[in-house]
Short mmCIF file of N, CA and C in Angstrom, two decimals:
data_model
loop_
_atom_site.label_atom_id
_atom_site.label_comp_id
_atom_site.label_asym_id
_atom_site.label_seq_id
_atom_site.Cartn_x
_atom_site.Cartn_y
_atom_site.Cartn_z
N MET A 1 77.99 106.56 78.31
CA MET A 1 79.08 105.71 77.84
C MET A 1 79.31 104.63 78.89
N SER A 2 79.37 103.39 78.45
CA SER A 2 79.55 102.28 79.37
C SER A 2 81.00 102.17 79.83
N THR A 3 81.17 101.42 80.89
CA THR A 3 82.52 101.22 81.43
C THR A 3 83.41 100.52 80.41
N GLY A 4 82.87 99.54 79.70
CA GLY A 4 83.65 98.83 78.68
C GLY A 4 84.11 99.74 77.56
N THR A 5 83.25 100.67 77.15
CA THR A 5 83.60 101.58 76.06
C THR A 5 84.72 102.52 76.46
N TRP A 6 84.60 103.16 77.64
CA TRP A 6 85.66 104.10 77.99
C TRP A 6 86.96 103.38 78.33
N THR A 7 86.87 102.14 78.84
CA THR A 7 88.07 101.37 79.10
C THR A 7 88.80 101.05 77.80
N MET A 8 88.03 100.70 76.76
CA MET A 8 88.66 100.44 75.45
C MET A 8 89.25 101.72 74.87
N LEU A 9 88.58 102.85 75.04
CA LEU A 9 89.13 104.11 74.54
C LEU A 9 90.44 104.45 75.24
N VAL A 10 90.48 104.28 76.55
CA VAL A 10 91.71 104.57 77.30
C VAL A 10 92.82 103.59 76.89
N GLY A 11 92.47 102.31 76.74
CA GLY A 11 93.46 101.31 76.32
C GLY A 11 93.99 101.59 74.93
N GLY A 12 93.11 101.97 74.01
CA GLY A 12 93.54 102.30 72.66
C GLY A 12 94.43 103.53 72.62
N ALA A 13 94.06 104.54 73.42
CA ALA A 13 94.87 105.76 73.49
C ALA A 13 96.25 105.46 74.09
N ALA A 14 96.28 104.60 75.11
CA ALA A 14 97.56 104.23 75.72
C ALA A 14 98.43 103.47 74.73
N GLY A 15 97.81 102.57 73.97
CA GLY A 15 98.56 101.82 72.97
C GLY A 15 99.15 102.72 71.89
N LEU A 16 98.33 103.65 71.42
CA LEU A 16 98.82 104.59 70.40
C LEU A 16 99.91 105.49 70.95
N ALA A 17 99.76 105.93 72.21
CA ALA A 17 100.78 106.79 72.82
C ALA A 17 102.11 106.03 72.96
N LEU A 18 102.05 104.77 73.40
CA LEU A 18 103.27 103.96 73.51
C LEU A 18 103.91 103.75 72.14
N ALA A 19 103.09 103.45 71.14
CA ALA A 19 103.62 103.22 69.79
C ALA A 19 104.28 104.49 69.25
N MET A 20 103.66 105.64 69.47
CA MET A 20 104.25 106.91 69.00
C MET A 20 105.52 107.23 69.77
N PHE A 21 105.54 106.97 71.06
CA PHE A 21 106.74 107.19 71.87
C PHE A 21 107.89 106.33 71.34
N GLY A 22 107.60 105.05 71.08
CA GLY A 22 108.63 104.16 70.54
C GLY A 22 109.10 104.57 69.17
N ALA A 23 108.16 104.94 68.30
CA ALA A 23 108.53 105.38 66.95
C ALA A 23 109.37 106.65 67.02
N GLY A 24 109.03 107.53 67.94
CA GLY A 24 109.81 108.76 68.11
C GLY A 24 111.24 108.47 68.52
N MET A 25 111.42 107.50 69.40
CA MET A 25 112.78 107.13 69.80
C MET A 25 113.55 106.53 68.64
N LEU A 26 112.88 105.70 67.84
CA LEU A 26 113.56 105.09 66.70
C LEU A 26 113.93 106.11 65.64
N VAL A 27 113.08 107.10 65.42
CA VAL A 27 113.34 108.11 64.40
C VAL A 27 114.43 109.08 64.85
N THR A 28 114.35 109.55 66.10
CA THR A 28 115.30 110.56 66.56
C THR A 28 116.60 109.97 67.11
N GLY A 29 116.52 108.72 67.57
CA GLY A 29 117.70 108.11 68.19
C GLY A 29 117.97 108.61 69.59
N ARG A 30 116.98 109.28 70.17
CA ARG A 30 117.11 109.80 71.54
C ARG A 30 115.98 109.28 72.41
N ALA A 31 116.26 109.18 73.71
CA ALA A 31 115.25 108.72 74.67
C ALA A 31 115.46 109.45 75.99
N PRO A 32 114.42 109.53 76.82
CA PRO A 32 114.61 110.12 78.15
C PRO A 32 115.66 109.34 78.94
N ASP A 33 116.31 110.03 79.88
CA ASP A 33 117.40 109.42 80.64
C ASP A 33 116.97 108.13 81.34
N ALA A 34 115.82 108.13 81.99
CA ALA A 34 115.36 106.93 82.71
C ALA A 34 115.18 105.76 81.75
N THR A 35 114.66 106.03 80.57
CA THR A 35 114.47 104.98 79.57
C THR A 35 115.81 104.48 79.07
N THR A 36 116.74 105.38 78.84
CA THR A 36 118.07 105.01 78.36
C THR A 36 118.79 104.12 79.37
N ARG A 37 118.63 104.42 80.65
CA ARG A 37 119.28 103.60 81.68
C ARG A 37 118.67 102.20 81.78
N ALA A 38 117.39 102.07 81.48
CA ALA A 38 116.71 100.78 81.65
C ALA A 38 116.96 99.80 80.50
N PHE A 39 117.32 100.31 79.34
CA PHE A 39 117.48 99.45 78.16
C PHE A 39 118.94 99.45 77.72
N ARG A 40 119.31 98.42 76.96
CA ARG A 40 120.69 98.34 76.46
C ARG A 40 120.98 99.43 75.45
N SER A 41 119.98 99.81 74.64
CA SER A 41 120.19 100.84 73.64
C SER A 41 118.87 101.57 73.40
N VAL A 42 118.97 102.71 72.74
CA VAL A 42 117.76 103.46 72.39
C VAL A 42 116.93 102.67 71.40
N ARG A 43 117.59 101.92 70.52
CA ARG A 43 116.86 101.09 69.55
C ARG A 43 116.01 100.05 70.27
N ASP A 44 116.59 99.38 71.28
CA ASP A 44 115.83 98.40 72.04
C ASP A 44 114.64 99.04 72.74
N ALA A 45 114.84 100.21 73.32
CA ALA A 45 113.75 100.92 74.00
C ALA A 45 112.66 101.30 73.01
N GLY A 46 113.04 101.81 71.86
CA GLY A 46 112.07 102.19 70.85
C GLY A 46 111.27 101.01 70.34
N CYS A 47 111.94 99.92 70.05
CA CYS A 47 111.25 98.71 69.57
C CYS A 47 110.32 98.15 70.63
N TYR A 48 110.77 98.13 71.87
CA TYR A 48 109.94 97.62 72.97
C TYR A 48 108.64 98.41 73.06
N HIS A 49 108.75 99.72 73.12
CA HIS A 49 107.55 100.55 73.26
C HIS A 49 106.67 100.50 72.01
N LEU A 50 107.28 100.49 70.85
CA LEU A 50 106.50 100.42 69.61
C LEU A 50 105.72 99.12 69.52
N LEU A 51 106.38 97.99 69.74
CA LEU A 51 105.70 96.70 69.65
C LEU A 51 104.64 96.52 70.73
N PHE A 52 104.94 96.94 71.94
CA PHE A 52 103.98 96.82 73.02
C PHE A 52 102.77 97.70 72.75
N GLY A 53 102.99 98.93 72.28
CA GLY A 53 101.88 99.82 71.96
C GLY A 53 101.02 99.31 70.82
N LEU A 54 101.65 98.79 69.77
CA LEU A 54 100.89 98.23 68.66
C LEU A 54 100.08 97.01 69.11
N GLY A 55 100.66 96.19 69.96
CA GLY A 55 99.95 95.03 70.48
C GLY A 55 98.71 95.43 71.27
N LEU A 56 98.86 96.42 72.13
CA LEU A 56 97.72 96.91 72.91
C LEU A 56 96.65 97.50 72.00
N ALA A 57 97.06 98.29 71.04
CA ALA A 57 96.10 98.89 70.10
C ALA A 57 95.38 97.82 69.29
N LEU A 58 96.09 96.76 68.89
CA LEU A 58 95.45 95.68 68.14
C LEU A 58 94.42 94.92 68.97
N VAL A 59 94.71 94.69 70.23
CA VAL A 59 93.74 94.02 71.09
C VAL A 59 92.46 94.86 71.20
N VAL A 60 92.63 96.16 71.39
CA VAL A 60 91.47 97.05 71.48
C VAL A 60 90.71 97.07 70.17
N LEU A 61 91.42 97.16 69.05
CA LEU A 61 90.78 97.18 67.74
C LEU A 61 90.01 95.89 67.49
N GLY A 62 90.63 94.76 67.77
CA GLY A 62 89.97 93.48 67.57
C GLY A 62 88.74 93.32 68.43
N THR A 63 88.82 93.80 69.67
CA THR A 63 87.67 93.74 70.56
C THR A 63 86.55 94.65 70.08
N ALA A 64 86.91 95.82 69.60
CA ALA A 64 85.90 96.77 69.12
C ALA A 64 85.20 96.26 67.86
N LEU A 65 85.93 95.58 66.99
CA LEU A 65 85.33 95.06 65.76
C LEU A 65 84.34 93.95 66.05
N ASP A 66 84.62 93.14 67.07
CA ASP A 66 83.73 92.05 67.48
C ASP A 66 83.26 91.23 66.29
N ALA A 67 84.23 90.75 65.49
CA ALA A 67 83.91 90.06 64.24
C ALA A 67 84.47 88.64 64.20
N GLY A 68 84.41 87.93 65.30
CA GLY A 68 84.81 86.52 65.33
C GLY A 68 86.25 86.27 64.94
N ILE A 69 86.45 85.84 63.71
CA ILE A 69 87.78 85.45 63.24
C ILE A 69 88.73 86.65 63.19
N VAL A 70 88.21 87.83 62.87
CA VAL A 70 89.06 89.04 62.83
C VAL A 70 89.58 89.34 64.23
N THR A 71 88.70 89.22 65.22
CA THR A 71 89.11 89.45 66.60
C THR A 71 90.17 88.43 67.02
N LEU A 72 89.98 87.19 66.65
CA LEU A 72 90.94 86.14 66.98
C LEU A 72 92.29 86.41 66.33
N VAL A 73 92.30 86.75 65.06
CA VAL A 73 93.56 87.00 64.34
C VAL A 73 94.28 88.21 64.91
N THR A 74 93.56 89.31 65.16
CA THR A 74 94.23 90.50 65.71
C THR A 74 94.78 90.22 67.10
N THR A 75 94.08 89.42 67.88
CA THR A 75 94.57 89.08 69.21
C THR A 75 95.83 88.22 69.13
N ILE A 76 95.86 87.27 68.23
CA ILE A 76 97.05 86.43 68.07
C ILE A 76 98.24 87.26 67.60
N VAL A 77 98.02 88.15 66.65
CA VAL A 77 99.10 89.03 66.17
C VAL A 77 99.59 89.91 67.32
N ALA A 78 98.65 90.43 68.12
CA ALA A 78 99.03 91.26 69.27
C ALA A 78 99.87 90.48 70.27
N ILE A 79 99.50 89.25 70.54
CA ILE A 79 100.26 88.42 71.48
C ILE A 79 101.67 88.18 70.95
N VAL A 80 101.80 87.94 69.66
CA VAL A 80 103.12 87.73 69.06
C VAL A 80 103.97 89.01 69.18
N LEU A 81 103.37 90.17 68.89
CA LEU A 81 104.12 91.43 69.00
C LEU A 81 104.61 91.67 70.42
N VAL A 82 103.73 91.46 71.40
CA VAL A 82 104.10 91.68 72.79
C VAL A 82 105.14 90.64 73.23
N ALA A 83 105.01 89.41 72.77
CA ALA A 83 106.00 88.38 73.12
C ALA A 83 107.38 88.75 72.58
N VAL A 84 107.45 89.23 71.36
CA VAL A 84 108.74 89.66 70.79
C VAL A 84 109.29 90.83 71.60
N ALA A 85 108.43 91.78 71.96
CA ALA A 85 108.88 92.93 72.75
C ALA A 85 109.44 92.49 74.09
N VAL A 86 108.73 91.60 74.77
CA VAL A 86 109.14 91.19 76.11
C VAL A 86 110.38 90.29 76.08
N VAL A 87 110.48 89.42 75.09
CA VAL A 87 111.61 88.50 75.04
C VAL A 87 112.86 89.15 74.44
N ARG A 88 112.70 89.83 73.34
CA ARG A 88 113.87 90.36 72.62
C ARG A 88 114.32 91.75 73.09
N PHE A 89 113.38 92.63 73.41
CA PHE A 89 113.72 94.03 73.67
C PHE A 89 113.45 94.46 75.12
N ARG A 90 113.27 93.53 76.04
CA ARG A 90 112.90 93.88 77.41
C ARG A 90 113.97 94.75 78.08
N PRO A 91 113.55 95.51 79.09
CA PRO A 91 114.54 96.29 79.85
C PRO A 91 115.54 95.36 80.52
N ARG A 92 116.78 95.76 80.57
CA ARG A 92 117.85 94.91 81.12
C ARG A 92 118.36 95.39 82.46
N GLY A 93 117.70 96.32 83.07
CA GLY A 93 118.19 96.84 84.34
C GLY A 93 118.99 98.10 84.14
N HIS A 94 119.49 98.61 85.23
CA HIS A 94 120.23 99.87 85.17
C HIS A 94 121.57 99.69 84.50
N ARG A 95 121.89 100.66 83.67
CA ARG A 95 123.14 100.67 82.94
C ARG A 95 123.96 101.85 83.43
N ARG A 96 125.23 101.64 83.58
CA ARG A 96 126.08 102.76 83.99
C ARG A 96 126.32 103.67 82.80
N VAL A 97 126.17 104.95 83.04
CA VAL A 97 126.40 105.94 82.00
C VAL A 97 127.69 106.67 82.33
N ASN A 98 128.65 106.63 81.42
CA ASN A 98 129.91 107.34 81.63
C ASN A 98 129.77 108.78 81.18
N HIS A 99 130.24 109.68 82.01
CA HIS A 99 130.15 111.10 81.68
C HIS A 99 131.47 111.62 81.19
#
């Protein structure tokens, strides 16, 4: 297995793991404490991870397909997803949690 192949497999697995982590937060409405402190809300954390994971998975998928225009389109969609995640749902720093 070449270095490029296993790198794409690891990148795709990381993207899917991030997307599932984000989807899990959105479905359950719960997040780990460190994640909760870093984001304004669990919804923001879930959307951030979901969009970032889908973007990473799309880049890997487009690269694996190696089909010219399909690769270009998936890469552009991935960039848009990550841009939305970074601009709209980015971590806002530590939040005080009242007990």
